[in-house]
Short mmCIF file of C-alpha atoms and ligand atoms in Angstrom, two decimals:
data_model
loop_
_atom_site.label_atom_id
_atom_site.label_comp_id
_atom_site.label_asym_id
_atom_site.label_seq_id
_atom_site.Cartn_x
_atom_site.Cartn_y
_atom_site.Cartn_z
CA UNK A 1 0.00 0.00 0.00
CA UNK A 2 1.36 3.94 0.44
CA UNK A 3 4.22 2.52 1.84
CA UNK A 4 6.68 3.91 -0.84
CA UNK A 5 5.20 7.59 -1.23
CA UNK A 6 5.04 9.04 2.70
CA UNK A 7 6.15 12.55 2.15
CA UNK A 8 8.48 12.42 5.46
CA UNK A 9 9.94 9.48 3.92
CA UNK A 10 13.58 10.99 2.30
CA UNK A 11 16.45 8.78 0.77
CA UNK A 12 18.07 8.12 4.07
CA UNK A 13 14.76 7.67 6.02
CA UNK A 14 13.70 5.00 3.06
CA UNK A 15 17.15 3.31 2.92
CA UNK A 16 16.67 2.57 6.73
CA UNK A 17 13.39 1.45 6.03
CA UNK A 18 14.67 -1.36 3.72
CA UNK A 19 17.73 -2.45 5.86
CA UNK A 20 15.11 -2.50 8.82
CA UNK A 21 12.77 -4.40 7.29
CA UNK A 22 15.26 -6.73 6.20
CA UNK A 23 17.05 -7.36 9.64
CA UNK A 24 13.57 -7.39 11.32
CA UNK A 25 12.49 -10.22 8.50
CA UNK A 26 15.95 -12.40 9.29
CA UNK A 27 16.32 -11.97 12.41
CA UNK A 28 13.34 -10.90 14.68
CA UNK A 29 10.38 -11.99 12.84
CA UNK A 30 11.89 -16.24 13.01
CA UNK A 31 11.38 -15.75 16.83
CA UNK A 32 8.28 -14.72 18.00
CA UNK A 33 6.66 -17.68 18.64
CA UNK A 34 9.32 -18.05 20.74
CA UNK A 35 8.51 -14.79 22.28
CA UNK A 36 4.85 -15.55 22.35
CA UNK A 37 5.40 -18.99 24.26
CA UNK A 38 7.80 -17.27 27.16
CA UNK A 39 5.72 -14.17 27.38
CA UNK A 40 8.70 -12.03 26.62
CA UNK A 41 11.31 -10.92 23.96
CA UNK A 42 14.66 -12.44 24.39
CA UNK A 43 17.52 -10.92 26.14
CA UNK A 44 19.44 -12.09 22.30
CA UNK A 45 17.17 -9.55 20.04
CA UNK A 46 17.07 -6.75 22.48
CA UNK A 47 21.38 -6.89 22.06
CA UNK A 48 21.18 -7.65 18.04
CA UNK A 49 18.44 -4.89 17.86
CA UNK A 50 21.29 -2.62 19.52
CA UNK A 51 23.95 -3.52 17.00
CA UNK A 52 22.34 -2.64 13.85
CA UNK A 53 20.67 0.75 15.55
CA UNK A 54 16.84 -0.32 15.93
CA UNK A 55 17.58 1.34 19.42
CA UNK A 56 17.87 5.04 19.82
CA UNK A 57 17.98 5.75 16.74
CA UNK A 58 16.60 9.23 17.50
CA UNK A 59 18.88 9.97 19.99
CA UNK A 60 21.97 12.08 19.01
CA UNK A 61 25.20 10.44 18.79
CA UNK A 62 27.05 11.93 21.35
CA UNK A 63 24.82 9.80 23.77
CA UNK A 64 25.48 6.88 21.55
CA UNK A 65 22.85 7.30 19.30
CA UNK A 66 22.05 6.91 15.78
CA UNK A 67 21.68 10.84 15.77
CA UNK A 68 18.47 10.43 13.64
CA UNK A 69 15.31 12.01 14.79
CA UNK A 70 11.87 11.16 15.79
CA UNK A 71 11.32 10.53 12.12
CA UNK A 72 13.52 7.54 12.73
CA UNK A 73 12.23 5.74 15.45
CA UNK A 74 8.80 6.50 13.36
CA UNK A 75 10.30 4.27 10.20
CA UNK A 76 11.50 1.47 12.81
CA UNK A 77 7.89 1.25 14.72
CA UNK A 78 6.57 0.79 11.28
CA UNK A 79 8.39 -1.57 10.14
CA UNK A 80 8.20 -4.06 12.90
CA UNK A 81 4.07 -3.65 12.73
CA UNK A 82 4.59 -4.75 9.01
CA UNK A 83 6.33 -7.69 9.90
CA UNK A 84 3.54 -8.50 12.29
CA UNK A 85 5.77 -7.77 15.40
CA UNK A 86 3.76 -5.20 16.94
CA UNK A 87 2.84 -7.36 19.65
CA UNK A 88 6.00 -8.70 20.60
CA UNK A 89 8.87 -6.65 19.55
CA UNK A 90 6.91 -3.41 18.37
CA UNK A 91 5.38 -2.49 22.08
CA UNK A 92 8.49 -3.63 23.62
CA UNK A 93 10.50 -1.06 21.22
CA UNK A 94 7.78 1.41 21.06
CA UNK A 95 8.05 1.87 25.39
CA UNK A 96 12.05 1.73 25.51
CA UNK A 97 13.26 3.44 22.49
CA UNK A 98 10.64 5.67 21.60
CA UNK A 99 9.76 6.97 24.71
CA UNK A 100 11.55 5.99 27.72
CA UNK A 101 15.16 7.11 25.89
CA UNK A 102 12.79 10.54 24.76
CA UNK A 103 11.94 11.19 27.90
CA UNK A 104 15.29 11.12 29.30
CA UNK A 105 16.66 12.93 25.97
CA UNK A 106 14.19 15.49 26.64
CA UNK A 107 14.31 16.26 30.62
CA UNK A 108 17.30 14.64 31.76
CA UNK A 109 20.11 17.11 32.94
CA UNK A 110 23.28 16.46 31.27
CA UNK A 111 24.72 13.72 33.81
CA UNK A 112 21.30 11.44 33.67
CA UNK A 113 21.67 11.78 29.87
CA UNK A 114 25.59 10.51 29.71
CA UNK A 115 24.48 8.12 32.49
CA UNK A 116 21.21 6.23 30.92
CA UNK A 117 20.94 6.92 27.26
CA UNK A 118 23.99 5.00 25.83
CA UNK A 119 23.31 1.72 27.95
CA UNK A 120 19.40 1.93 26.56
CA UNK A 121 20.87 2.46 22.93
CA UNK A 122 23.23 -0.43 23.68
CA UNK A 123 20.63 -2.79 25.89
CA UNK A 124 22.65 -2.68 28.81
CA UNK A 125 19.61 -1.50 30.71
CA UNK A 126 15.97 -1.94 29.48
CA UNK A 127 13.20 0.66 29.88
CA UNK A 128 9.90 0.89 30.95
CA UNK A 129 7.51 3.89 32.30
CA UNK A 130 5.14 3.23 35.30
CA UNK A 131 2.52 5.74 35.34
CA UNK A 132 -0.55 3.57 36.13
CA UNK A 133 -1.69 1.87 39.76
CA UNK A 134 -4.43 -0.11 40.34
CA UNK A 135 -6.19 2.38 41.46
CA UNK A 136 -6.18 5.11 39.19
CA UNK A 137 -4.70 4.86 35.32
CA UNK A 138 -7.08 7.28 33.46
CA UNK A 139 -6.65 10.03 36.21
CA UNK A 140 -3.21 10.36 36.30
CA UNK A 141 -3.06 13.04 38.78
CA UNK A 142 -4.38 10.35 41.45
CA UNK A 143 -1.72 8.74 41.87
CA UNK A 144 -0.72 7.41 45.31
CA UNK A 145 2.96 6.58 44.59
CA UNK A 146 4.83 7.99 47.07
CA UNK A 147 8.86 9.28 46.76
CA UNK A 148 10.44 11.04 50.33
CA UNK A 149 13.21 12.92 50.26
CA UNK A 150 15.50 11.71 52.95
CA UNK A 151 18.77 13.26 52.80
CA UNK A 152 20.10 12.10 49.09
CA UNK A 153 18.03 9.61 48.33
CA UNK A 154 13.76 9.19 47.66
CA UNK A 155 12.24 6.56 49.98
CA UNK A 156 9.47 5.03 47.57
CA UNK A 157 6.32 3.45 48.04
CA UNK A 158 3.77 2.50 45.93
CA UNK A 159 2.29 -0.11 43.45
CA UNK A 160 2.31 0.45 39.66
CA UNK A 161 0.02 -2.04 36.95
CA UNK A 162 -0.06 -3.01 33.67
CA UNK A 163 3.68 -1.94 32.82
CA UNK A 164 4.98 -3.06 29.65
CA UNK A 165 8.42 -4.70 29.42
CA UNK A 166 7.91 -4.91 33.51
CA UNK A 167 9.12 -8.19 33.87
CA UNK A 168 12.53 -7.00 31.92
CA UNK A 169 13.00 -3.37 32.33
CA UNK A 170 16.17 -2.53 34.25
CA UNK A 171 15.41 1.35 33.86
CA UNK A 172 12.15 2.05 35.14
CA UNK A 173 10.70 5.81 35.14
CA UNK A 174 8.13 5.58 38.12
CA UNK A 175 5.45 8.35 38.12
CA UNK A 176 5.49 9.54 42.16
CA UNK A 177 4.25 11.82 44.52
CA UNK A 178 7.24 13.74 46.08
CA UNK A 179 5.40 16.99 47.40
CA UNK A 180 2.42 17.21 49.88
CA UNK A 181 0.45 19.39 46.68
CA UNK A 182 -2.26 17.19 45.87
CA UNK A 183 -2.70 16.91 42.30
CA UNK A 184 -0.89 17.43 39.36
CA UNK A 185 1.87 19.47 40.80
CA UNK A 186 2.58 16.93 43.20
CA UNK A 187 3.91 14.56 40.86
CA UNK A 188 7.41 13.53 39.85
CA UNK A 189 9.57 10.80 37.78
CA UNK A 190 11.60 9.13 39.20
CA UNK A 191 14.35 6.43 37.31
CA UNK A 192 14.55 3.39 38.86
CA UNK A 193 17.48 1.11 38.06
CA UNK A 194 16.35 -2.19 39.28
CA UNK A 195 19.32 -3.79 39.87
CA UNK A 196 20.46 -4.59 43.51
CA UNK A 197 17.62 -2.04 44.29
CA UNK A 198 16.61 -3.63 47.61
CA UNK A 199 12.83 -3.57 48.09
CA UNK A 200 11.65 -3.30 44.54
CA UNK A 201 9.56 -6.45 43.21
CA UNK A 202 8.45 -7.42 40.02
CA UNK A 203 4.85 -9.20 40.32
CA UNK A 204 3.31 -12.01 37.98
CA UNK A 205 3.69 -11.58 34.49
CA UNK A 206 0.12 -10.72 33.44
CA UNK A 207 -2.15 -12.64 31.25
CA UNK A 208 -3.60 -10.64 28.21
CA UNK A 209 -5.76 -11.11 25.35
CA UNK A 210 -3.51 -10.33 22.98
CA UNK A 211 0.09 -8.92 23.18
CA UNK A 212 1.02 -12.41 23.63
CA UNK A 213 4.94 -11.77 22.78
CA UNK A 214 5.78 -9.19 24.97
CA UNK A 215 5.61 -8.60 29.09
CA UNK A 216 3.35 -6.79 31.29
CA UNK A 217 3.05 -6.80 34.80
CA UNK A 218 2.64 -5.62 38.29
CA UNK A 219 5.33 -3.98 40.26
CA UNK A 220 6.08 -2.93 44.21
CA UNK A 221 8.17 -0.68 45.67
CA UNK A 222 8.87 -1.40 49.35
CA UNK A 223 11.12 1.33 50.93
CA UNK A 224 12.78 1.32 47.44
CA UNK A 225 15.87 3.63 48.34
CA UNK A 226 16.39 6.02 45.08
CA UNK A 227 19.30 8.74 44.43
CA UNK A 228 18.11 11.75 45.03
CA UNK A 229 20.00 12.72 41.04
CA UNK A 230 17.41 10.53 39.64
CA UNK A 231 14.89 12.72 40.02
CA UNK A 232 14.36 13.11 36.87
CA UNK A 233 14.94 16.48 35.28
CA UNK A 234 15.91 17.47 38.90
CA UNK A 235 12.89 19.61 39.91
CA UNK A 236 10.17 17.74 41.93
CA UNK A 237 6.94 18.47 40.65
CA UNK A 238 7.51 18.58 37.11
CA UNK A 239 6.62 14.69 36.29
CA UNK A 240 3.03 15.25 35.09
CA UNK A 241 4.49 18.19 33.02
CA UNK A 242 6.72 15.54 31.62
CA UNK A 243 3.98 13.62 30.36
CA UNK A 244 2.12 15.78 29.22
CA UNK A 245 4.32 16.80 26.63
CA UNK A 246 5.33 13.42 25.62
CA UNK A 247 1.79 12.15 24.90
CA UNK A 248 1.74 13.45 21.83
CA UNK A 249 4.40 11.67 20.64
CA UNK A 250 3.61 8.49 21.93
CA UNK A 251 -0.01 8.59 20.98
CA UNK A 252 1.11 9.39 17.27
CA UNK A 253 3.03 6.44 17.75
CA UNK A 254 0.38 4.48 18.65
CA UNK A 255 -1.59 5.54 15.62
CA UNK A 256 1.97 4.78 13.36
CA UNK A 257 1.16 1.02 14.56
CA UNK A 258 -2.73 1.47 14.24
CA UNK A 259 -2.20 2.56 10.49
CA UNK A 260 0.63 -0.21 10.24
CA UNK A 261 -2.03 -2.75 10.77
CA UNK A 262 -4.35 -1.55 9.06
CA UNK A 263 -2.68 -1.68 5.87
CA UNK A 264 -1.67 -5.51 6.95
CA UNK A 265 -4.75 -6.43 7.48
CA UNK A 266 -6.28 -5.70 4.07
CA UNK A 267 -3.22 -6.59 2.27
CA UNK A 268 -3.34 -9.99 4.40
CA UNK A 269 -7.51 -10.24 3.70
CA UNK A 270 -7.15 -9.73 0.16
CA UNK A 271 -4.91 -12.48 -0.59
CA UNK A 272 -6.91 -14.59 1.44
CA UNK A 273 -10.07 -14.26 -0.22
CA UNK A 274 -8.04 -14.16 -4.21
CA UNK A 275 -7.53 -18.00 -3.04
CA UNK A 276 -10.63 -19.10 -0.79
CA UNK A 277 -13.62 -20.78 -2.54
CA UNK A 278 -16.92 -20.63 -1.54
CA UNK A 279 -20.01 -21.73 -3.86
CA UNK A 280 -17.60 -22.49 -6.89
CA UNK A 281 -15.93 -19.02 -7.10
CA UNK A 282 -13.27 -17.30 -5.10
CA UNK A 283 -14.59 -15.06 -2.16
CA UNK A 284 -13.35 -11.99 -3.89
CA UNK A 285 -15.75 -12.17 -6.41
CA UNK A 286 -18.73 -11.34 -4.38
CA UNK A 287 -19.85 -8.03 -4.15
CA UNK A 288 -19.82 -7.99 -0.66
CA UNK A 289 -15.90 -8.88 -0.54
CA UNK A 290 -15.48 -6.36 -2.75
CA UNK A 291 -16.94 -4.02 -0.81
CA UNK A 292 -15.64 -4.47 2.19
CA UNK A 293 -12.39 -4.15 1.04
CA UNK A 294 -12.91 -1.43 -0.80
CA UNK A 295 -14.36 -0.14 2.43
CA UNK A 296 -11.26 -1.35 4.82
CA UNK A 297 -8.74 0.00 1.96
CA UNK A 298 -10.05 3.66 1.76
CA UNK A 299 -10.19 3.75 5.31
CA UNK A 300 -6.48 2.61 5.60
CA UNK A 301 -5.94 4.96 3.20
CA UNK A 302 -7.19 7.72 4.70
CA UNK A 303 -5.75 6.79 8.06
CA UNK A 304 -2.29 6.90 6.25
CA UNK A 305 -2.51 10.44 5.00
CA UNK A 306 -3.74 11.90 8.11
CA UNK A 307 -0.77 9.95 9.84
CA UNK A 308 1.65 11.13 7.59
CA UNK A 309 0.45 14.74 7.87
CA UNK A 310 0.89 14.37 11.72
CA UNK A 311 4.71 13.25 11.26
CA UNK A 312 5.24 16.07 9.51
CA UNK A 313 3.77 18.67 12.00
CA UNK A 314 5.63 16.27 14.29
CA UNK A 315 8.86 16.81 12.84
CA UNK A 316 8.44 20.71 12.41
CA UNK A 317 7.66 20.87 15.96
CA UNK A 318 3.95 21.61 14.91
CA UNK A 319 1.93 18.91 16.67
CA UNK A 320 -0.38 20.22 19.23
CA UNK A 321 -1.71 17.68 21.69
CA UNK A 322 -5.63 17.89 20.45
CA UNK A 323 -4.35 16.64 16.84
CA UNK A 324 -2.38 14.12 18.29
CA UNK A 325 -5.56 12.88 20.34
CA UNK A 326 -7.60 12.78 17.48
CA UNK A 327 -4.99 10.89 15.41
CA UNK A 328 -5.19 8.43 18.78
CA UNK A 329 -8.44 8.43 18.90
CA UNK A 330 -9.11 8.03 15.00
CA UNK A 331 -6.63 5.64 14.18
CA UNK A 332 -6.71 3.02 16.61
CA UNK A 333 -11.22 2.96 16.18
CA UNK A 334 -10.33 2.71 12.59
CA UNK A 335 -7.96 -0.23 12.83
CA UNK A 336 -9.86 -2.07 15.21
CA UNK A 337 -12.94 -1.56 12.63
CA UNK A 338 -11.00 -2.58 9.81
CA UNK A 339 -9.26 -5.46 11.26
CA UNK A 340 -13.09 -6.78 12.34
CA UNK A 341 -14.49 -6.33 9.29
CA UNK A 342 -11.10 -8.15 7.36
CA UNK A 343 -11.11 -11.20 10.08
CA UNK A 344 -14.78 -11.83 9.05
CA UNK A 345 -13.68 -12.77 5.45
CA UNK A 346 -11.58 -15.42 6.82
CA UNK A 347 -14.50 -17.10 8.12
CA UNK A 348 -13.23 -19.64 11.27
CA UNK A 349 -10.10 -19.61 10.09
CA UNK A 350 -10.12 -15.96 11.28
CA UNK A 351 -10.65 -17.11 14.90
CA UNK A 352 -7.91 -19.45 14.80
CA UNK A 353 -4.67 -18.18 16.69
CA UNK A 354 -2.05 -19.46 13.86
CA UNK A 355 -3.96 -16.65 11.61
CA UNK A 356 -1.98 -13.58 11.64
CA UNK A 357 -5.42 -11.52 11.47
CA UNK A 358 -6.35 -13.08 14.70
CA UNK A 359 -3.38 -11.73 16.05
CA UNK A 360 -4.13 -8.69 14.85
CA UNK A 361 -7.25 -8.67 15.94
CA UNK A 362 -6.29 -9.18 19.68
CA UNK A 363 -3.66 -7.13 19.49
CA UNK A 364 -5.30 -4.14 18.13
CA UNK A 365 -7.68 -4.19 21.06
CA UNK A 366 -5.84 -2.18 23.54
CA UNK A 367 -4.41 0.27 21.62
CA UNK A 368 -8.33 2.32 22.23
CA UNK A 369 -7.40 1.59 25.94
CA UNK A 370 -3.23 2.11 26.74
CA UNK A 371 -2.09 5.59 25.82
CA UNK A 372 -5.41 7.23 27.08
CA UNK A 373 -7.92 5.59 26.84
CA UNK A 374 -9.82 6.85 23.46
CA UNK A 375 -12.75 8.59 26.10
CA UNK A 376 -10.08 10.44 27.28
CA UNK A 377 -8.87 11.56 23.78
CA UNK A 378 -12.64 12.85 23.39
CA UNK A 379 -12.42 15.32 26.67
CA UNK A 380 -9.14 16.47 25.46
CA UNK A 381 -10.59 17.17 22.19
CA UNK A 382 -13.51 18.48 23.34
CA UNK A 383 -11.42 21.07 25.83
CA UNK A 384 -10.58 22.85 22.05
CA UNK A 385 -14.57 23.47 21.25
C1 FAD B 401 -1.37 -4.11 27.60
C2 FAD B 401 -1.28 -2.84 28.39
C3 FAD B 401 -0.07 -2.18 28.47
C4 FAD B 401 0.05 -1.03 29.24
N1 FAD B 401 1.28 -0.45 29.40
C5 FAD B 401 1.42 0.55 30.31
C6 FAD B 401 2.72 1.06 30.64
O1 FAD B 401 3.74 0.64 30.08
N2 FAD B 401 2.81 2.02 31.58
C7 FAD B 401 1.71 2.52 32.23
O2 FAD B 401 1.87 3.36 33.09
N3 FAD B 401 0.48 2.06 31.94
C8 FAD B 401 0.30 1.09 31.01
N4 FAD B 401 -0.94 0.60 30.72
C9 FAD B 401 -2.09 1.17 31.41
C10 FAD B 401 -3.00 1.99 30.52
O3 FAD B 401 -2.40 3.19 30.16
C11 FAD B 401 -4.32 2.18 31.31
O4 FAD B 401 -4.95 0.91 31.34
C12 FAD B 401 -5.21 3.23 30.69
O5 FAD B 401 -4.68 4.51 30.84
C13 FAD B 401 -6.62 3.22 31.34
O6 FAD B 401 -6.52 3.25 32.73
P1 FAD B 401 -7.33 2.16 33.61
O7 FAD B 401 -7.04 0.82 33.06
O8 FAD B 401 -7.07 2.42 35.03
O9 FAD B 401 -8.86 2.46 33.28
P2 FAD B 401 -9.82 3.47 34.07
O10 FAD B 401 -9.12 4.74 34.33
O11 FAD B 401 -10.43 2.73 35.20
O12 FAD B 401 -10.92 3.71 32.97
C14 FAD B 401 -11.78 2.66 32.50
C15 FAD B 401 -12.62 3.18 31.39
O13 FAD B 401 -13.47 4.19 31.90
C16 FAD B 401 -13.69 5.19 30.92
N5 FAD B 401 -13.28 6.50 31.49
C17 FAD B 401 -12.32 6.75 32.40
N6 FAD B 401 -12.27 8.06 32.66
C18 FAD B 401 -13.22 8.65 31.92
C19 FAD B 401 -13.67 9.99 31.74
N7 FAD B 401 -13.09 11.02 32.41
N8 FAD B 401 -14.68 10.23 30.89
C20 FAD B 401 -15.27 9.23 30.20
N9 FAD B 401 -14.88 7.94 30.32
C21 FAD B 401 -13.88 7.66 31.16
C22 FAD B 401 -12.87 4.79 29.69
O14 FAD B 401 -13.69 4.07 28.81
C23 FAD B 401 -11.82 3.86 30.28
O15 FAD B 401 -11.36 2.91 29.32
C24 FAD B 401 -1.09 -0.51 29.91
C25 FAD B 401 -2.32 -1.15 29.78
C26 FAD B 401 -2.42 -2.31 29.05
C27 FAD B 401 -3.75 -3.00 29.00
#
């Protein structure tokens, strides 16, 4: 589909494109049913990921880097989704290198950013973000987290849900409450480096409907003991600040995946029904095939020029967080719609796990939820009436 004539897309974005596609194709893609049996991406494609640059490639060299910009880690999402890694490698990428090593990029003072960003580019550490607790995802500024100063270190206490890569992360930016200001400007991030950090605990690895090839889980903080310099940016209260400004990155990431799929799906459906008989003539020749696909294909279609438009406010600085929440919002409907309407022309093989739409099906499902949930894209959209 469009995937040649993205106007972002220059010669050096498109020749990493092909060598991306091409490593991801050798040697990610052979492995995730591995990944998908253990729950997890291996500690082996997070390092060969790091040698040929999949990792930070946004980040400027002189933290290790590939000194590319967002535009970069943009071309890498998308080509993992096309191999049909989004719910393995793709999330798992999507968290670390695309945001966790943005975040950092973007408020770290100088010594976090020497300290952190060339072990993420390299996989020495792994990152994750902990914003949401069990008792409050959607309203953020709930959070019960707690972070004490006591002399140079934070005591923290608190219990974060639903992390992704939280079973592997060694870097973990926890979302805390360091002041006594209830509310937003009580909040702070706090990085976490897991190892020998007494008190921290990693809880099950979670059991989801889809997403099968990647980790998510629980995690507690007991009287975690955290250096006071990894506050992150180095101002308390800043951390929902933080976010806020990163969302609309990340949830025009989420809609480079959304659009990613979408594409796969119909390409994926339309073979499909070129081959499958039913009443003596292949499925595409009913009308109704035809129309669905034509239906699924404009929509894709559409979904890929309003992406593409977004990268390129992105990438002039442009992107104000209501378009990014109705690209969020938009996108990731759309693909679930799509992918629905495609997994019915498979008929029960559609429902059968060893289908790729099926995967994309359950897959695609929380991508209205994570990121904001796609009510919450609606109030924020609504705020600009
Ligand atoms: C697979 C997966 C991976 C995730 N990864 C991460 C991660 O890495 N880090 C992290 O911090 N979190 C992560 N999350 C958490 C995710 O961001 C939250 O689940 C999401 O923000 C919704 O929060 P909640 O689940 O607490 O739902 P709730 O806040 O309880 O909301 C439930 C539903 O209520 C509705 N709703 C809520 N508020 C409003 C409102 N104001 N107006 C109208 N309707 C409303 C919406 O329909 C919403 O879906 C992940 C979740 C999943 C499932």
């Amino acid at each position: 589909m469009a995937q040649n004539c993205s106007p972002w897309i220059d010669d050096e974005l498109a020749m990493l494109r092909d060598s991306a596609a091409r490593f991801i194709a050798r040697e990610l893609a052979p492995h995730a049913p591995d990944w998908e049996r253990a729950g997890q991406v291996d500690a082996t494609a997070w390092r060969k990921a790091a040698e040929v640059g999949l990792l930070g490639a946004g980040i400027p060299e002189i933290y290790g880097g590939g000194g590319g910009t967002r535009a970069h880690e943009a071309v890498i999402q998308q080509e993992l989704a096309r191999a049909g890694l989004a719910g393995s490698f793709g999330i798992c990428h999507g968290i670390h290198s695309t945001i966790v090593a943005h975040y950092i990029l973007s408020y770290g003072v100088e010594a976090q950013r020497q300290r952190w960003l060339p072990a993420l580019v390299n996989a020495d550490l792994i990152g994750a973000i902990a914003m949401t607790e069990p008792g409050t995802g959607s309203d953020l500024q709930a959070v019960r987290a707690t972070a004490v100063r006591e002399g140079d270190h934070y005591r923290l206490n608190g219990q974060k849900t639903f992390i992704s890569n939280g079973q592997t992360a060694t870097l973990i930016l926890v979302l805390a409450r360091t002041g006594a200001q209830a509310g937003a400007g009580g909040l702070s991030l706090l990085a976490v480096e897991t190892q020998g950090a007494e008190g921290f605990r990693r809880g099950r690895k979670l059991e989801k409907l889809g997403l099968h090839g990647q980790d998510t889980s629980e995690l507690f903080f007991d009287d975690v003991m955290v250096p006071a310099e990894n506050l992150l940016g180095g101002h308390e209260g800043e951390g929902f600040a933080q976010l806020m400004h990163q969302l609309a990155w990340e949830r025009l990431s989420i809609g480079i995946t959304a659009v990613a799929n979408m594409e796969r799906a119909v390409a994926l459906t339309t073979e499909y029904v070129r081959e499958r008989k039913a009443f003596g003539k292949a499925l595409l020749e009913f009308q109704n095939t035809q129309f669905v696909l034509a239906d699924a294909k404009t929509q894709a279609t559409v979904g890929r020029h309003f992406l593409d438009a977004l990268i390129v406010k992105l990438l002039a600085d442009e992107l104000d967080a209501t378009t990014a929440a109705m690209a969020k919002l938009w996108l990731t409907d759309t693909a679930f719609k799509v992918i629905d309407a495609c997994q019915q022309l498979f008929g029960g093989y559609g429902y059968m796990a060893e289908y790729p739409i099926a995967r994309l099906f359950a897959d695609s499902r929380v991508s209205r939820v994570y990121g904001g949930a796609n009510e919450i894209m609606k109030l924020i959209i609504a705020r600009s009436l």
